[in-house]
mmCIF file with all atom_site columns, C-alpha atoms in Angstrom:
data_model
loop_
_atom_site.group_PDB
_atom_site.id
_atom_site.type_symbol
_atom_site.label_atom_id
_atom_site.label_alt_id
_atom_site.label_comp_id
_atom_site.label_asym_id
_atom_site.label_entity_id
_atom_site.label_seq_id
_atom_site.pdbx_PDB_ins_code
_atom_site.Cartn_x
_atom_site.Cartn_y
_atom_site.Cartn_z
_atom_site.occupancy
_atom_site.B_iso_or_equiv
_atom_site.pdbx_formal_charge
_atom_site.auth_seq_id
_atom_site.auth_comp_id
_atom_site.auth_asym_id
_atom_site.auth_atom_id
_atom_site.pdbx_PDB_model_num
ATOM 1   C CA . MET A 1 1   ? 28.390 -119.792 54.213 1.00 44.00 ? 1   MET A CA 1
ATOM 2   C CA . LEU A 1 2   ? 27.259 -123.206 53.167 1.00 41.00 ? 2   LEU A CA 1
ATOM 3   C CA . GLY A 1 3   ? 28.307 -122.503 49.501 1.00 44.00 ? 3   GLY A CA 1
ATOM 4   C CA . ARG A 1 4   ? 31.977 -121.866 50.673 1.00 42.00 ? 4   ARG A CA 1
ATOM 5   C CA . VAL A 1 5   ? 31.960 -125.038 52.821 1.00 40.00 ? 5   VAL A CA 1
ATOM 6   C CA . ILE A 1 6   ? 30.795 -126.965 49.857 1.00 38.00 ? 6   ILE A CA 1
ATOM 7   C CA . SER A 1 7   ? 33.204 -125.436 47.606 1.00 39.00 ? 7   SER A CA 1
ATOM 8   C CA . SER A 1 8   ? 36.065 -126.128 50.053 1.00 40.00 ? 8   SER A CA 1
ATOM 9   C CA . SER A 1 9   ? 34.988 -129.714 50.476 1.00 38.00 ? 9   SER A CA 1
ATOM 10  C CA . ARG A 1 10  ? 35.206 -130.055 46.623 1.00 38.00 ? 10  ARG A CA 1
ATOM 11  C CA . ARG A 1 11  ? 38.538 -128.782 46.573 1.00 41.00 ? 11  ARG A CA 1
ATOM 12  C CA . LEU A 1 12  ? 39.405 -131.338 49.282 1.00 38.00 ? 12  LEU A CA 1
ATOM 13  C CA . LEU A 1 13  ? 37.595 -134.287 47.490 1.00 36.00 ? 13  LEU A CA 1
ATOM 14  C CA . VAL A 1 14  ? 38.899 -133.954 44.173 1.00 36.00 ? 14  VAL A CA 1
ATOM 15  C CA . PRO A 1 15  ? 42.607 -134.079 45.095 1.00 37.00 ? 15  PRO A CA 1
ATOM 16  C CA . ALA A 1 16  ? 41.583 -136.959 47.505 1.00 36.00 ? 16  ALA A CA 1
ATOM 17  C CA . LEU A 1 17  ? 39.640 -138.990 44.919 1.00 33.00 ? 17  LEU A CA 1
ATOM 18  C CA . LEU A 1 18  ? 42.506 -138.663 42.850 1.00 34.00 ? 18  LEU A CA 1
ATOM 19  C CA . THR A 1 19  ? 45.014 -139.825 45.151 1.00 34.00 ? 19  THR A CA 1
ATOM 20  C CA . VAL A 1 20  ? 42.647 -142.973 45.654 1.00 33.00 ? 20  VAL A CA 1
ATOM 21  C CA . ALA A 1 21  ? 42.341 -143.620 42.002 1.00 33.00 ? 21  ALA A CA 1
ATOM 22  C CA . PHE A 1 22  ? 46.107 -143.177 41.081 1.00 33.00 ? 22  PHE A CA 1
ATOM 23  C CA . ALA A 1 23  ? 46.723 -145.482 44.263 1.00 34.00 ? 23  ALA A CA 1
ATOM 24  C CA . ALA A 1 24  ? 44.324 -148.022 42.790 1.00 34.00 ? 24  ALA A CA 1
ATOM 25  C CA . VAL A 1 25  ? 46.310 -147.899 39.262 1.00 36.00 ? 25  VAL A CA 1
ATOM 26  C CA . GLY A 1 26  ? 49.604 -148.165 41.445 1.00 37.00 ? 26  GLY A CA 1
ATOM 27  C CA . CYS A 1 27  ? 48.492 -151.226 43.148 1.00 39.00 ? 27  CYS A CA 1
ATOM 28  C CA . SER A 1 28  ? 46.855 -153.448 40.038 1.00 46.00 ? 28  SER A CA 1
ATOM 29  C CA . SER A 1 29  ? 48.814 -156.405 40.261 1.00 64.00 ? 29  SER A CA 1
ATOM 30  C CA . SER A 1 30  ? 51.233 -157.011 36.800 1.00 78.00 ? 30  SER A CA 1
ATOM 31  C CA . VAL A 1 31  ? 53.662 -159.980 36.998 1.00 82.00 ? 31  VAL A CA 1
ATOM 32  C CA . PRO A 1 32  ? 56.955 -159.815 35.726 1.00 83.00 ? 32  PRO A CA 1
ATOM 33  C CA . THR A 1 33  ? 57.169 -161.936 32.704 1.00 85.00 ? 33  THR A CA 1
ATOM 34  C CA . ASP A 1 34  ? 60.172 -162.339 30.264 1.00 90.00 ? 34  ASP A CA 1
ATOM 35  C CA . ALA A 1 35  ? 58.547 -161.719 26.856 1.00 90.00 ? 35  ALA A CA 1
ATOM 36  C CA . PRO A 1 36  ? 59.784 -163.247 23.858 1.00 92.00 ? 36  PRO A CA 1
ATOM 37  C CA . ALA A 1 37  ? 60.486 -161.531 20.675 1.00 91.00 ? 37  ALA A CA 1
ATOM 38  C CA . PRO A 1 38  ? 59.279 -163.545 17.708 1.00 93.00 ? 38  PRO A CA 1
ATOM 39  C CA . GLU A 1 39  ? 59.545 -162.741 14.317 1.00 95.00 ? 39  GLU A CA 1
ATOM 40  C CA . GLY A 1 40  ? 57.644 -163.040 10.996 1.00 96.00 ? 40  GLY A CA 1
ATOM 41  C CA . ALA A 1 41  ? 55.181 -165.847 10.885 1.00 97.00 ? 41  ALA A CA 1
ATOM 42  C CA . PHE A 1 42  ? 55.906 -166.908 14.362 1.00 97.00 ? 42  PHE A CA 1
ATOM 43  C CA . ALA A 1 43  ? 54.843 -163.510 15.896 1.00 97.00 ? 43  ALA A CA 1
ATOM 44  C CA . ARG A 1 44  ? 51.708 -163.652 13.594 1.00 98.00 ? 44  ARG A CA 1
ATOM 45  C CA . GLN A 1 45  ? 50.881 -166.740 15.121 1.00 98.00 ? 45  GLN A CA 1
ATOM 46  C CA . CYS A 1 46  ? 51.675 -165.638 18.632 1.00 97.00 ? 46  CYS A CA 1
ATOM 47  C CA . ARG A 1 47  ? 49.159 -162.441 18.235 1.00 98.00 ? 47  ARG A CA 1
ATOM 48  C CA . ALA A 1 48  ? 46.589 -164.748 16.776 1.00 98.00 ? 48  ALA A CA 1
ATOM 49  C CA . LEU A 1 49  ? 46.901 -166.824 19.871 1.00 98.00 ? 49  LEU A CA 1
ATOM 50  C CA . GLN A 1 50  ? 46.724 -163.830 22.455 1.00 98.00 ? 50  GLN A CA 1
ATOM 51  C CA . LYS A 1 51  ? 43.114 -163.020 20.517 1.00 98.00 ? 51  LYS A CA 1
ATOM 52  C CA . GLU A 1 52  ? 41.750 -166.581 21.332 1.00 98.00 ? 52  GLU A CA 1
ATOM 53  C CA . LEU A 1 53  ? 43.237 -166.953 25.034 1.00 98.00 ? 53  LEU A CA 1
ATOM 54  C CA . PRO A 1 54  ? 40.562 -167.652 27.394 1.00 98.00 ? 54  PRO A CA 1
ATOM 55  C CA . ARG A 1 55  ? 39.738 -165.297 30.438 1.00 97.00 ? 55  ARG A CA 1
ATOM 56  C CA . THR A 1 56  ? 40.055 -168.021 32.669 1.00 97.00 ? 56  THR A CA 1
ATOM 57  C CA . VAL A 1 57  ? 42.516 -171.213 32.951 1.00 98.00 ? 57  VAL A CA 1
ATOM 58  C CA . ASP A 1 58  ? 41.707 -174.032 35.629 1.00 97.00 ? 58  ASP A CA 1
ATOM 59  C CA . GLY A 1 59  ? 39.191 -171.412 37.238 1.00 97.00 ? 59  GLY A CA 1
ATOM 60  C CA . LEU A 1 60  ? 42.154 -168.524 37.413 1.00 98.00 ? 60  LEU A CA 1
ATOM 61  C CA . GLU A 1 61  ? 41.485 -165.195 36.103 1.00 98.00 ? 61  GLU A CA 1
ATOM 62  C CA . ARG A 1 62  ? 43.551 -163.621 33.777 1.00 97.00 ? 62  ARG A CA 1
ATOM 63  C CA . GLY A 1 63  ? 46.203 -160.907 34.823 1.00 97.00 ? 63  GLY A CA 1
ATOM 64  C CA . THR A 1 64  ? 48.557 -158.739 33.591 1.00 94.00 ? 64  THR A CA 1
ATOM 65  C CA . ALA A 1 65  ? 51.816 -159.394 32.320 1.00 93.00 ? 65  ALA A CA 1
ATOM 66  C CA . ASP A 1 66  ? 54.824 -156.924 33.081 1.00 93.00 ? 66  ASP A CA 1
ATOM 67  C CA . PRO A 1 67  ? 55.562 -155.582 30.207 1.00 91.00 ? 67  PRO A CA 1
ATOM 68  C CA . VAL A 1 68  ? 52.305 -156.136 28.496 1.00 93.00 ? 68  VAL A CA 1
ATOM 69  C CA . SER A 1 69  ? 53.248 -158.021 25.481 1.00 95.00 ? 69  SER A CA 1
ATOM 70  C CA . ASP A 1 70  ? 51.269 -159.836 22.610 1.00 95.00 ? 70  ASP A CA 1
ATOM 71  C CA . PHE A 1 71  ? 53.654 -162.698 23.215 1.00 97.00 ? 71  PHE A CA 1
ATOM 72  C CA . THR A 1 72  ? 52.696 -163.345 27.206 1.00 97.00 ? 72  THR A CA 1
ATOM 73  C CA . ALA A 1 73  ? 49.866 -163.875 29.225 1.00 98.00 ? 73  ALA A CA 1
ATOM 74  C CA . VAL A 1 74  ? 49.007 -164.892 32.858 1.00 98.00 ? 74  VAL A CA 1
ATOM 75  C CA . TRP A 1 75  ? 46.365 -166.038 35.106 1.00 98.00 ? 75  TRP A CA 1
ATOM 76  C CA . GLY A 1 76  ? 45.963 -166.495 39.035 1.00 98.00 ? 76  GLY A CA 1
ATOM 77  C CA . ASP A 1 77  ? 48.121 -165.838 41.952 1.00 96.00 ? 77  ASP A CA 1
ATOM 78  C CA . PRO A 1 78  ? 51.093 -167.357 41.649 1.00 97.00 ? 78  PRO A CA 1
ATOM 79  C CA . PRO A 1 79  ? 50.881 -166.817 38.101 1.00 97.00 ? 79  PRO A CA 1
ATOM 80  C CA . VAL A 1 80  ? 50.368 -169.479 35.309 1.00 98.00 ? 80  VAL A CA 1
ATOM 81  C CA . LYS A 1 81  ? 52.463 -167.850 32.547 1.00 98.00 ? 81  LYS A CA 1
ATOM 82  C CA . LEU A 1 82  ? 52.463 -168.610 29.013 1.00 98.00 ? 82  LEU A CA 1
ATOM 83  C CA . ARG A 1 83  ? 55.086 -167.132 26.621 1.00 98.00 ? 83  ARG A CA 1
ATOM 84  C CA . CYS A 1 84  ? 54.815 -167.670 22.868 1.00 98.00 ? 84  CYS A CA 1
ATOM 85  C CA . GLY A 1 85  ? 57.416 -167.838 20.395 1.00 97.00 ? 85  GLY A CA 1
ATOM 86  C CA . VAL A 1 86  ? 59.989 -169.233 22.912 1.00 97.00 ? 86  VAL A CA 1
ATOM 87  C CA . PRO A 1 87  ? 62.882 -170.893 21.484 1.00 95.00 ? 87  PRO A CA 1
ATOM 88  C CA . LYS A 1 88  ? 62.956 -174.965 21.057 1.00 93.00 ? 88  LYS A CA 1
ATOM 89  C CA . PRO A 1 89  ? 63.720 -175.983 24.389 1.00 92.00 ? 89  PRO A CA 1
ATOM 90  C CA . ALA A 1 90  ? 67.316 -177.259 25.312 1.00 89.00 ? 90  ALA A CA 1
ATOM 91  C CA . VAL A 1 91  ? 66.055 -181.098 25.934 1.00 89.00 ? 91  VAL A CA 1
ATOM 92  C CA . LEU A 1 92  ? 64.988 -181.301 22.276 1.00 89.00 ? 92  LEU A CA 1
ATOM 93  C CA . THR A 1 93  ? 68.070 -179.305 20.772 1.00 85.00 ? 93  THR A CA 1
ATOM 94  C CA . PRO A 1 94  ? 70.936 -182.168 19.895 1.00 87.00 ? 94  PRO A CA 1
ATOM 95  C CA . GLY A 1 95  ? 74.286 -181.075 21.172 1.00 87.00 ? 95  GLY A CA 1
ATOM 96  C CA . SER A 1 96  ? 72.810 -179.167 23.940 1.00 85.00 ? 96  SER A CA 1
ATOM 97  C CA . GLU A 1 97  ? 74.067 -180.366 27.633 1.00 88.00 ? 97  GLU A CA 1
ATOM 98  C CA . HIS A 1 98  ? 70.351 -180.749 28.493 1.00 86.00 ? 98  HIS A CA 1
ATOM 99  C CA . TYR A 1 99  ? 69.698 -182.943 25.272 1.00 86.00 ? 99  TYR A CA 1
ATOM 100 C CA . ASN A 1 100 ? 66.936 -185.626 26.268 1.00 86.00 ? 100 ASN A CA 1
ATOM 101 C CA . PRO A 1 101 ? 65.766 -187.675 23.233 1.00 82.00 ? 101 PRO A CA 1
ATOM 102 C CA . GLY A 1 102 ? 63.479 -189.342 25.786 1.00 81.00 ? 102 GLY A CA 1
ATOM 103 C CA . ALA A 1 103 ? 61.803 -186.311 26.974 1.00 86.00 ? 103 ALA A CA 1
ATOM 104 C CA . ASP A 1 104 ? 58.568 -186.673 28.613 1.00 90.00 ? 104 ASP A CA 1
ATOM 105 C CA . ALA A 1 105 ? 55.454 -185.336 26.395 1.00 91.00 ? 105 ALA A CA 1
ATOM 106 C CA . ALA A 1 106 ? 51.887 -186.174 26.505 1.00 91.00 ? 106 ALA A CA 1
ATOM 107 C CA . GLU A 1 107 ? 48.981 -184.952 24.473 1.00 95.00 ? 107 GLU A CA 1
ATOM 108 C CA . VAL A 1 108 ? 46.258 -182.881 26.037 1.00 96.00 ? 108 VAL A CA 1
ATOM 109 C CA . ASP A 1 109 ? 43.181 -182.308 23.901 1.00 96.00 ? 109 ASP A CA 1
ATOM 110 C CA . GLY A 1 110 ? 44.832 -182.629 20.709 1.00 96.00 ? 110 GLY A CA 1
ATOM 111 C CA . VAL A 1 111 ? 47.923 -180.743 21.442 1.00 97.00 ? 111 VAL A CA 1
ATOM 112 C CA . ASP A 1 112 ? 51.120 -182.442 22.235 1.00 96.00 ? 112 ASP A CA 1
ATOM 113 C CA . TRP A 1 113 ? 53.255 -180.798 25.245 1.00 97.00 ? 113 TRP A CA 1
ATOM 114 C CA . LEU A 1 114 ? 56.728 -181.318 26.420 1.00 96.00 ? 114 LEU A CA 1
ATOM 115 C CA . PHE A 1 115 ? 56.666 -181.251 30.336 1.00 94.00 ? 115 PHE A CA 1
ATOM 116 C CA . GLU A 1 116 ? 60.018 -180.642 32.581 1.00 94.00 ? 116 GLU A CA 1
ATOM 117 C CA . ARG A 1 117 ? 59.430 -180.581 36.478 1.00 94.00 ? 117 ARG A CA 1
ATOM 118 C CA . GLN A 1 118 ? 60.716 -177.536 37.738 1.00 93.00 ? 118 GLN A CA 1
ATOM 119 C CA . ASP A 1 119 ? 61.455 -176.507 41.289 1.00 94.00 ? 119 ASP A CA 1
ATOM 120 C CA . ASP A 1 120 ? 57.976 -175.374 42.104 1.00 94.00 ? 120 ASP A CA 1
ATOM 121 C CA . GLY A 1 121 ? 55.631 -176.895 39.217 1.00 97.00 ? 121 GLY A CA 1
ATOM 122 C CA . TYR A 1 122 ? 55.754 -177.655 35.560 1.00 97.00 ? 122 TYR A CA 1
ATOM 123 C CA . ARG A 1 123 ? 56.896 -176.043 32.569 1.00 97.00 ? 123 ARG A CA 1
ATOM 124 C CA . PHE A 1 124 ? 54.888 -177.308 29.499 1.00 97.00 ? 124 PHE A CA 1
ATOM 125 C CA . THR A 1 125 ? 56.043 -176.254 26.018 1.00 97.00 ? 125 THR A CA 1
ATOM 126 C CA . THR A 1 126 ? 54.337 -177.436 22.722 1.00 97.00 ? 126 THR A CA 1
ATOM 127 C CA . VAL A 1 127 ? 55.996 -180.030 20.446 1.00 95.00 ? 127 VAL A CA 1
ATOM 128 C CA . LEU A 1 128 ? 55.035 -180.807 16.702 1.00 94.00 ? 128 LEU A CA 1
ATOM 129 C CA . ARG A 1 129 ? 53.610 -177.165 16.201 1.00 96.00 ? 129 ARG A CA 1
ATOM 130 C CA . LYS A 1 130 ? 55.276 -174.271 14.259 1.00 97.00 ? 130 LYS A CA 1
ATOM 131 C CA . THR A 1 131 ? 55.791 -171.894 17.383 1.00 97.00 ? 131 THR A CA 1
ATOM 132 C CA . TYR A 1 132 ? 56.799 -173.126 20.572 1.00 97.00 ? 132 TYR A CA 1
ATOM 133 C CA . VAL A 1 133 ? 54.434 -171.986 23.225 1.00 98.00 ? 133 VAL A CA 1
ATOM 134 C CA . GLU A 1 134 ? 55.456 -172.364 26.761 1.00 98.00 ? 134 GLU A CA 1
ATOM 135 C CA . VAL A 1 135 ? 53.452 -172.699 30.212 1.00 98.00 ? 135 VAL A CA 1
ATOM 136 C CA . SER A 1 136 ? 54.907 -172.528 33.376 1.00 97.00 ? 136 SER A CA 1
ATOM 137 C CA . VAL A 1 137 ? 52.279 -173.708 36.230 1.00 98.00 ? 137 VAL A CA 1
ATOM 138 C CA . PRO A 1 138 ? 53.259 -173.440 40.069 1.00 98.00 ? 138 PRO A CA 1
ATOM 139 C CA . GLY A 1 139 ? 53.066 -176.706 41.918 1.00 97.00 ? 139 GLY A CA 1
ATOM 140 C CA . LYS A 1 140 ? 49.986 -174.774 44.015 1.00 97.00 ? 140 LYS A CA 1
ATOM 141 C CA . TYR A 1 141 ? 47.518 -175.736 41.044 1.00 97.00 ? 141 TYR A CA 1
ATOM 142 C CA . ALA A 1 142 ? 48.420 -179.412 41.044 1.00 95.00 ? 142 ALA A CA 1
ATOM 143 C CA . PRO A 1 143 ? 47.607 -181.471 38.818 1.00 95.00 ? 143 PRO A CA 1
ATOM 144 C CA . GLU A 1 144 ? 49.474 -178.659 36.747 1.00 95.00 ? 144 GLU A CA 1
ATOM 145 C CA . VAL A 1 145 ? 48.390 -180.204 33.622 1.00 94.00 ? 145 VAL A CA 1
ATOM 146 C CA . ASP A 1 146 ? 44.608 -179.204 34.133 1.00 95.00 ? 146 ASP A CA 1
ATOM 147 C CA . VAL A 1 147 ? 45.752 -175.614 33.092 1.00 97.00 ? 147 VAL A CA 1
ATOM 148 C CA . LEU A 1 148 ? 46.632 -177.153 29.413 1.00 98.00 ? 148 LEU A CA 1
ATOM 149 C CA . THR A 1 149 ? 42.856 -178.024 28.842 1.00 97.00 ? 149 THR A CA 1
ATOM 150 C CA . ASP A 1 150 ? 41.694 -174.663 28.753 1.00 98.00 ? 150 ASP A CA 1
ATOM 151 C CA . LEU A 1 151 ? 44.672 -173.532 26.435 1.00 98.00 ? 151 LEU A CA 1
ATOM 152 C CA . ALA A 1 152 ? 44.213 -176.375 24.132 1.00 97.00 ? 152 ALA A CA 1
ATOM 153 C CA . ASP A 1 153 ? 41.263 -174.993 21.713 1.00 98.00 ? 153 ASP A CA 1
ATOM 154 C CA . ALA A 1 154 ? 43.232 -171.712 21.425 1.00 98.00 ? 154 ALA A CA 1
ATOM 155 C CA . VAL A 1 155 ? 46.472 -173.320 20.261 1.00 98.00 ? 155 VAL A CA 1
ATOM 156 C CA . ARG A 1 156 ? 44.724 -175.550 18.001 1.00 98.00 ? 156 ARG A CA 1
ATOM 157 C CA . LYS A 1 157 ? 43.087 -172.706 16.252 1.00 98.00 ? 157 LYS A CA 1
ATOM 158 C CA . THR A 1 158 ? 46.289 -170.376 15.832 1.00 98.00 ? 158 THR A CA 1
ATOM 159 C CA . VAL A 1 159 ? 49.481 -172.527 16.111 1.00 98.00 ? 159 VAL A CA 1
ATOM 160 C CA . PRO A 1 160 ? 49.573 -174.878 12.766 1.00 97.00 ? 160 PRO A CA 1
ATOM 161 C CA . ALA A 1 161 ? 51.064 -178.323 13.532 1.00 96.00 ? 161 ALA A CA 1
ATOM 162 C CA . GLY A 1 162 ? 54.129 -179.080 12.028 1.00 92.00 ? 162 GLY A CA 1
ATOM 163 C CA . VAL A 1 163 ? 58.236 -178.498 12.725 1.00 81.00 ? 163 VAL A CA 1
#
């Protein structure tokens, strides 16, 4: 009788464990992030950057971008979002309605960044680099620029200076 009870318990336990496992996977937090589609040297630089990105930025743990891409990364909740291989920012593009030759930029640990105020935080984009890397930082993490110190080394190693 005890053997039958154990067998019955196992038959009930296995589906229950599988249900919990699938629920845990289904609840894993992925962050919707528009993935750019760079090609050639830009894509190679972004893939190299992906391998060098830190596990944490400004104390925030790395998460999973959705879709998973060699060109995106996220940290924290709300997420800091990195996108590599984005187009040249409109404020730097002559003829764009948003063109601003006096746009704000700053150097952080050897990497020059354009910074643009957003509704909630800032968007930083590398400048004077072969590939544009964009980092959006929610206002919750003010001063938002602090995130860039943890990203500078990876950008310097993988995205060559130049235009």
